[in-house]
Coordinates of C-alpha atoms and ligand atoms in Angstrom, one line a residue:
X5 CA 0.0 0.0 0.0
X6 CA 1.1 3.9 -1.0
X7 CA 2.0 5.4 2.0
X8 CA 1.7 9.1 1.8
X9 CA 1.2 12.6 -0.6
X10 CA 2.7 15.4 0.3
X11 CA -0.4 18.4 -0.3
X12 CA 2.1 21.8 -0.8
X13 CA 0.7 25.0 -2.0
X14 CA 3.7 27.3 -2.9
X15 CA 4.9 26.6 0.8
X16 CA 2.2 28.4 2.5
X17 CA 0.8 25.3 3.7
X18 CA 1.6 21.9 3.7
X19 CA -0.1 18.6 5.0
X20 CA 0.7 14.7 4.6
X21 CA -2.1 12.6 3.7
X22 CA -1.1 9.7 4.9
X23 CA -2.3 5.9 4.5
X24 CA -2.6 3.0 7.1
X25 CA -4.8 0.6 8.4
X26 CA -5.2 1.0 11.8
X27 CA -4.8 4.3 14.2
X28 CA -1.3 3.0 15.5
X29 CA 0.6 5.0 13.7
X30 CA -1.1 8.5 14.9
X31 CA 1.5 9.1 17.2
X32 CA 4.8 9.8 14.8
X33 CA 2.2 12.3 12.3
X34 CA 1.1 14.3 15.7
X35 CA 4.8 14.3 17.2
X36 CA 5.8 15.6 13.8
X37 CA 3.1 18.5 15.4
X38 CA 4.7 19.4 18.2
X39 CA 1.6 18.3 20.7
X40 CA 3.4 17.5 23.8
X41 CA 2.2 20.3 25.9
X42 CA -1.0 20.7 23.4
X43 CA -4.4 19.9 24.6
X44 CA -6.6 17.7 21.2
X45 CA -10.0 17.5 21.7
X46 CA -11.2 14.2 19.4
X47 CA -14.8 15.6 17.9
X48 CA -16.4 12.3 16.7
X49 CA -20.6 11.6 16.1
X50 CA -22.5 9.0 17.4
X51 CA -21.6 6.8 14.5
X52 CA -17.8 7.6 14.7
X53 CA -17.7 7.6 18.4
X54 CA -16.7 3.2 17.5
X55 CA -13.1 4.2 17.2
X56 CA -13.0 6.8 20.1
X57 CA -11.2 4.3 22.4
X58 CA -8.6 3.1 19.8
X59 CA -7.3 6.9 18.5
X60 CA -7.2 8.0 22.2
X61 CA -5.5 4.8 23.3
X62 CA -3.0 6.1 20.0
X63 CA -2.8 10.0 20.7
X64 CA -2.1 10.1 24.6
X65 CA 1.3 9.6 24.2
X66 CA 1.7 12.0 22.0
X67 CA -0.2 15.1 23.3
X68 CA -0.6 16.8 26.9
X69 CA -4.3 15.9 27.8
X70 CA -7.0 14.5 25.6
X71 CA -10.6 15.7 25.3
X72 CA -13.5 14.6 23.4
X73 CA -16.7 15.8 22.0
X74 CA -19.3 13.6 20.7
X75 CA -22.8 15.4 19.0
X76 CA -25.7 13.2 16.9
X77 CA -24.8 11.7 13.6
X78 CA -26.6 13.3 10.7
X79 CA -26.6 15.8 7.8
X80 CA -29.7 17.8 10.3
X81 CA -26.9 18.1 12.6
X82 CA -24.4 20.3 10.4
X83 CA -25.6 23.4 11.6
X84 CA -24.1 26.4 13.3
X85 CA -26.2 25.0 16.8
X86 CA -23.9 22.0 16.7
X87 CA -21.2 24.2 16.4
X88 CA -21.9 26.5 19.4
X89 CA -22.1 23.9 21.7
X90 CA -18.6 22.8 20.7
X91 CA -17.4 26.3 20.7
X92 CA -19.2 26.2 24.3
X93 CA -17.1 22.4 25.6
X94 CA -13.9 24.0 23.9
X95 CA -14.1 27.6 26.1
X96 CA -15.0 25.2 29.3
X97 CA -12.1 23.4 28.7
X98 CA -9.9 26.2 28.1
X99 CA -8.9 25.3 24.5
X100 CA -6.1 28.3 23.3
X101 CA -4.9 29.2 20.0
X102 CA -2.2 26.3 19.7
X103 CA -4.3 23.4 21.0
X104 CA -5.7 21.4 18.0
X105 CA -9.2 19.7 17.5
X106 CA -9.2 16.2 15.5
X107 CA -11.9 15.4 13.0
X108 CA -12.8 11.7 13.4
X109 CA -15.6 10.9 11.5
X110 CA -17.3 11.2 7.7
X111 CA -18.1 14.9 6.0
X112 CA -20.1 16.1 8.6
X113 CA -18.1 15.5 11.2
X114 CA -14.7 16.8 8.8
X115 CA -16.6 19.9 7.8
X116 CA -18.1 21.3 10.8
X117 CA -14.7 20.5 12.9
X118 CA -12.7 22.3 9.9
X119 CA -15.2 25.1 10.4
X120 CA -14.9 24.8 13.9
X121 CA -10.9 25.3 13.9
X122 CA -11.5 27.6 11.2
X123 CA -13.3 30.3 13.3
X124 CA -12.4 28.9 16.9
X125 CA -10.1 31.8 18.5
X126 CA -9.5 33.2 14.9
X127 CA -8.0 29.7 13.6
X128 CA -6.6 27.2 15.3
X129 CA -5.5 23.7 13.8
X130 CA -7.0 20.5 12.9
X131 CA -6.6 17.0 11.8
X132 CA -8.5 15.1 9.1
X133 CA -9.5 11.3 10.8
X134 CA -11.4 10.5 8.2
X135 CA -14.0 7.1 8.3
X136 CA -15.6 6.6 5.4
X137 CA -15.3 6.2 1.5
X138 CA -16.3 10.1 0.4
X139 CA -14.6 12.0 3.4
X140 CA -11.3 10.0 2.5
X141 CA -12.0 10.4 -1.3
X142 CA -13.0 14.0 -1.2
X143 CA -13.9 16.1 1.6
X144 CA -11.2 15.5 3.9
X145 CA -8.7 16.8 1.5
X146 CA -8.4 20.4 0.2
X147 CA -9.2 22.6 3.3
X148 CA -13.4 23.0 2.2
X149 CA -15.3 23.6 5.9
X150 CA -18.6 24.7 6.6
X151 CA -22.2 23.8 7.8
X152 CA -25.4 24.2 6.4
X153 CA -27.8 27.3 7.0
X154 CA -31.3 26.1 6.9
X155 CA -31.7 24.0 3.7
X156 CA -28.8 25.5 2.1
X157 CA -25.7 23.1 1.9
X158 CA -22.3 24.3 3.1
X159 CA -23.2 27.9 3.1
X160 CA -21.8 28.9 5.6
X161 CA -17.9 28.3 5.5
X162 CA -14.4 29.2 5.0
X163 CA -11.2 27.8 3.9
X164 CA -8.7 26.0 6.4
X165 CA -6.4 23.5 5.6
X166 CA -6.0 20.4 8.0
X167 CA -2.4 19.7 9.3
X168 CA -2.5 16.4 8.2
X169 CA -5.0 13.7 7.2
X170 CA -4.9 10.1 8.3
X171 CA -6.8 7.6 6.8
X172 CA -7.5 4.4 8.8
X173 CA -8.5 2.2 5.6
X174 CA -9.7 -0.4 7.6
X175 CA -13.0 2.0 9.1
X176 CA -14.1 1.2 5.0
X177 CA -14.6 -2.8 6.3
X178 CA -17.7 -1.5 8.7
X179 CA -19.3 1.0 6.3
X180 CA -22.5 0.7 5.2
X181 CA -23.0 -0.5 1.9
X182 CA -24.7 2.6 0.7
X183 CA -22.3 4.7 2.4
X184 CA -19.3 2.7 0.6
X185 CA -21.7 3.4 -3.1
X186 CA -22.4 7.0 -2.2
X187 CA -18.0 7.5 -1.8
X188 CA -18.2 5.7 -5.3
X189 CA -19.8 8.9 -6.5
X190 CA -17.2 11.1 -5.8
X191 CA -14.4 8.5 -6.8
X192 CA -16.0 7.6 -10.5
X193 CA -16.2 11.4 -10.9
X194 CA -11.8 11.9 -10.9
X195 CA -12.5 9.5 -13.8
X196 CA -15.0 11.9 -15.6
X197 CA -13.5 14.7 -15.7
X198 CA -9.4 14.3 -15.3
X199 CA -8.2 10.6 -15.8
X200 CA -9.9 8.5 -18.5
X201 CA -7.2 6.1 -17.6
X202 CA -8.8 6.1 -14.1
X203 CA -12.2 5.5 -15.4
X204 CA -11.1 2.5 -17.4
X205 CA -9.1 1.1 -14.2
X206 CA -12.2 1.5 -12.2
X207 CA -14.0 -0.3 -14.6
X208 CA -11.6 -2.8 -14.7
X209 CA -11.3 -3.6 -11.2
X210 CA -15.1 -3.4 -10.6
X211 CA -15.9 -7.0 -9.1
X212 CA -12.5 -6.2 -6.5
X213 CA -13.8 -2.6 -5.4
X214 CA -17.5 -4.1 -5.0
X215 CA -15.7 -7.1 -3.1
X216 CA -14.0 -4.4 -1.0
X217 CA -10.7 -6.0 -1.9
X218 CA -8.4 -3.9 0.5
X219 CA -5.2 -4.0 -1.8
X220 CA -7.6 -2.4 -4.9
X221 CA -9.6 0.2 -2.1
X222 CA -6.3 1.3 -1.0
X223 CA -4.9 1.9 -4.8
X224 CA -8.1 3.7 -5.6
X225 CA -8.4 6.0 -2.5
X226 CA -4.7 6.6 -3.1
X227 CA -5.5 7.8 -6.9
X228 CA -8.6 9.7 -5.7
X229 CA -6.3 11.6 -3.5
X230 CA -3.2 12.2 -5.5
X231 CA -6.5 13.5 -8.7
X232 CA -7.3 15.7 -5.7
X233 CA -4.5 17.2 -4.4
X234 CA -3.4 18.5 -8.0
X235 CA -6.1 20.1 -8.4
X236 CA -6.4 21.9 -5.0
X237 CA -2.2 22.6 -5.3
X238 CA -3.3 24.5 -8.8
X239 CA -6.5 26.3 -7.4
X240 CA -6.8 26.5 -3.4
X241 CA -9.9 28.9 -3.4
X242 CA -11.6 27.9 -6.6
X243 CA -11.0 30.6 -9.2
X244 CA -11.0 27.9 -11.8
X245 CA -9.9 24.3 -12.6
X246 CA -11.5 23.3 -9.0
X247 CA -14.5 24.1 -9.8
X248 CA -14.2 21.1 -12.3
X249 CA -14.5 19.3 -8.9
X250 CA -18.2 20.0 -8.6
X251 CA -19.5 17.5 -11.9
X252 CA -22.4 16.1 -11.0
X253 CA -23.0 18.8 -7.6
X254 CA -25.1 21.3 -9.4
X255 CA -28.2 19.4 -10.1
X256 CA -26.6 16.7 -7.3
X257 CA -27.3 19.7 -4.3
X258 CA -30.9 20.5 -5.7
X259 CA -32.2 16.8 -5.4
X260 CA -29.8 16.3 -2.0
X261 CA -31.9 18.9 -0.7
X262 CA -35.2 18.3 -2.3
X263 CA -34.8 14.9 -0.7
X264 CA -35.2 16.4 2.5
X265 CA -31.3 15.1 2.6
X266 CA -33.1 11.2 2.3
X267 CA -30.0 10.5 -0.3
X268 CA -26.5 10.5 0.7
X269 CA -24.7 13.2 -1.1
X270 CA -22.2 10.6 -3.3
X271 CA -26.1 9.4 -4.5
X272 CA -27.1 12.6 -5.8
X273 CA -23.7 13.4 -6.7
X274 CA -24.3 10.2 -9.4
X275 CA -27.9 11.5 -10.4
X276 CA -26.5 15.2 -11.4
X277 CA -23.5 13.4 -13.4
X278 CA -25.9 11.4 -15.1
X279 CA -28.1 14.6 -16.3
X280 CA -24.4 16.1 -16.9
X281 CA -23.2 13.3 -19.2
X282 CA -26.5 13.7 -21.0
X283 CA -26.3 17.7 -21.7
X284 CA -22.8 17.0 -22.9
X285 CA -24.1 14.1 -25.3
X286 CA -27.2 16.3 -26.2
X287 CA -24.4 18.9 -27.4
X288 CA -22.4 16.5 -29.4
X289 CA -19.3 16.0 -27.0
X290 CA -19.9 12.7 -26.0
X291 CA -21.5 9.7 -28.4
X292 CA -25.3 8.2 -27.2
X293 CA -23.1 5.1 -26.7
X294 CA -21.0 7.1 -23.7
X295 CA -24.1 8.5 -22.1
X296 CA -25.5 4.5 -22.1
X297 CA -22.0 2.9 -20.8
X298 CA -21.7 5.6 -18.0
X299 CA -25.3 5.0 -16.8
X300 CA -24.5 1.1 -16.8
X301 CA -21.0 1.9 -14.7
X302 CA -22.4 3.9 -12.1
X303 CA -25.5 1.8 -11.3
X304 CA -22.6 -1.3 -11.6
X305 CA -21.2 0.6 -8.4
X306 CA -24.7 0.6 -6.7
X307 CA -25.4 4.1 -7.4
X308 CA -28.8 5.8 -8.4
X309 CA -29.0 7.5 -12.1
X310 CA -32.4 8.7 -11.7
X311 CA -35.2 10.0 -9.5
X312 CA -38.8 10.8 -8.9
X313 CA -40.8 12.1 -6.8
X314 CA -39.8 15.8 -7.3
X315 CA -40.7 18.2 -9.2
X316 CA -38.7 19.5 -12.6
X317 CA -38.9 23.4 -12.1
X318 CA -38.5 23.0 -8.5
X319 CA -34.8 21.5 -9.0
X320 CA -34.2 24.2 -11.5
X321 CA -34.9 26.8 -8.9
X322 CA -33.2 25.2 -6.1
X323 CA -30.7 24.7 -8.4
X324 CA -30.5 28.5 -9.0
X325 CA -30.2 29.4 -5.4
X326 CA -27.4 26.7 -4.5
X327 CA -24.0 29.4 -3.6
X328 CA -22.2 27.7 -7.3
X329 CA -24.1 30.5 -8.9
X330 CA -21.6 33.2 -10.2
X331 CA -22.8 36.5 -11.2
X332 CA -26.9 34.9 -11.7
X333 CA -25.5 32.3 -13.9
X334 CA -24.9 28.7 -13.1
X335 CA -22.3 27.1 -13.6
X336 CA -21.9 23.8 -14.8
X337 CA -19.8 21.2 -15.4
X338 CA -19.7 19.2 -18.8
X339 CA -17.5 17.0 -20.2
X340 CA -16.0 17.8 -23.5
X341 CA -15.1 14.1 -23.4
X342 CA -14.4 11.2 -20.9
X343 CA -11.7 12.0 -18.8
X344 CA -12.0 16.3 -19.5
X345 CA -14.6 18.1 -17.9
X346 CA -14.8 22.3 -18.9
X347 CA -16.9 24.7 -17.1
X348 CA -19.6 26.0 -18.9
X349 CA -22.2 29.0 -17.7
X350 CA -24.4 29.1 -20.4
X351 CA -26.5 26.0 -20.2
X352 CA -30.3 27.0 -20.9
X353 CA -33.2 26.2 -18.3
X354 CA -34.0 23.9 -21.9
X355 CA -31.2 22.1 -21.8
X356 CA -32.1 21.5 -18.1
X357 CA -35.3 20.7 -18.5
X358 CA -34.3 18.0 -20.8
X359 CA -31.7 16.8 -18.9
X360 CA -34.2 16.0 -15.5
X361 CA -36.7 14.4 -17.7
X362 CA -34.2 12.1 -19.1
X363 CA -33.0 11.0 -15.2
X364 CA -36.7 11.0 -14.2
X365 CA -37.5 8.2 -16.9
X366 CA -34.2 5.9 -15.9
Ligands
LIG8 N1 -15.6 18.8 -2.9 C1 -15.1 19.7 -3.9 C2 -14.0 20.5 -3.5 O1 -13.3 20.2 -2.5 O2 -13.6 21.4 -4.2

């Protein structure tokens, strides 16, 4: 197994990710920290709260006292409430500006922490302990934090880039299966729009990933991170190519939250990317052939390409008030072909139209 990326933007920051599979090895990334008269407090959920014991048992060593803070599993709880009350434990416990939280858990627990240590006392760091497929795939990697303000996803956030993120492969064994699909979502997607080579691997290994073989999970999280990292080296605060990173999210974050957040976010991820691979087809870039092999490969990985139960004109509008709007356009990602997405901000409410009826037939 690949060991570790170095994630280095000009030198201005700089994090490992590194790869293991099992918390034992916490202790020489946080003495590379300089913890040893540093408080951590270990913010987990109630699903995450499983490998409390094990990454204490690991960090104690290593650190001057160890805290933890557990709040309810759930998208509902990614909210600036959840965050108050941990701003609330931290002041109790007299957290300063160079203690350090640790984010041990999925997205929500990676992105409210981030946002937490993002805000906290004007900044103060983190760690990335991420537990399943999509945090380790995407979100844990690329300094993205926030929470979500009333149905609006991640709309309230800022920028701030772990100090290292340590992926504990083996927390992929207990996933649940739609959890594992869902991180699918966001791994088929490097393929898409960067790495047709990728795509074609993924396709390849197919029965190994869906048979969780751990030598092909660890290759592919390895190449979802290294896709990720060159992106985020390139374009930190999305004034560009990053935004590449968001196939599949425009339409994806309209049904996510038309949903009532029912599907996990790597589900509707797949959906939009479906209706995405369809524009582009509609516009000539890809052949009717494509859009029919790509619906076949992402239900293969137990992913939805379609939906009902809501309405047309409602995802449109959602769509339009989703915080990817620049300047009242939206914009959208397309593939010119497989392995090359390109923005593009002038797809029609038409084109859209067309698109969601497709999906709602599938
Ligand atoms: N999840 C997309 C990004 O980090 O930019």
């Amino acid at each position: 197994m690949k060991k570790r990326l170095e994630v280095n933007y000009n030198d201005s920051w700089c994090y490992d990710i590194v790869f293991h599979n099992s918390y034992e090895k916490l202790g020489e990334e946080l003495d590379k920290l300089d913890l040893l008269s540093r408080k951590v407090c270990i913010v987990c959920d109630s699903n995450t709260e499983q490998y409390l014991e094990e990454v204490i048992k690991y960090s104690k060593e290593h650190v001057a006292y160890v805290d933890s803070y557990v709040f309810q599993a759930g998208e509902e709880n990614k909210t600036l409430d959840t965050v108050k009350n941990l701003y609330e434990h931290l002041i109790k416990a007299k957290f300063d500006r160079n203690d350090i939280l640790f984010a041990l858990g999925g997205g929500v627990v990676g992105d409210l922490v981030g946002y937490t240590a993002a805000t906290y006392l004007r900044g103060i760091r983190f760690i990335q302990l991420p537990t399943t497929l999509l945090s380790m795939v995407d979100s844990s990697v690329g300094g993205k934090t926030g929470v979500d303000f009333d149905a609006y996803k991640n709309m309230v956030g800022a920028f701030h880039q772990p100090k290292c993120v340590y992926m504990n492969m083996s927390t992929l064994r207990s996933l649940p299966k739609e959890q594992f699909s869902s991180g699918m979502g966001e791994v088929i997607k490097y393929g898409y729009i960067k790495d047709a080579p990728f795509y074609q691997w993924l396709k390849d290994n197919h029965d190994c990933i869906m048979n969780h073989d751990f030598e092909v999970l660890s290759e592919m999280v390895y190449h979802s991170c290294l896709c990720k990292k060159e992106v985020v080296e390139r374009d930190p605060l999305e004034k560009g190519e990053r935004a590449l990173l968001n196939f599949g999210h425009t339409l994806g974050h309209a049904i996510e939250k038309l949903m009532n957040f029912k599907l996990y976010h790597g589900q509707c991820v797949a959906i939009g990317m479906v209706a995405a691979i369809y524009m582009s087809a509609k516009r000539g870039m890809l052949s009717m052939e494509e859009l029919k092999d790509s619906i076949s490969i992402i239900q293969s990985f137990g992913l939805p390409v379609g939906v009902i139960g809501i309405e047309v004109n409602d995802i449109i509008a959602a769509t339009k008030n989703d915080k990817k709007m620049e300047a009242g356009k939206i914009k959208f990602i397309l593939l010119e072909k497989i392995g090359c997405g390109i923005i593009d901000s002038d797809v029609t409410d038409d084109e859209m139209v067309d698109a969601l009826e497709y999906i709602m037939k599938l």
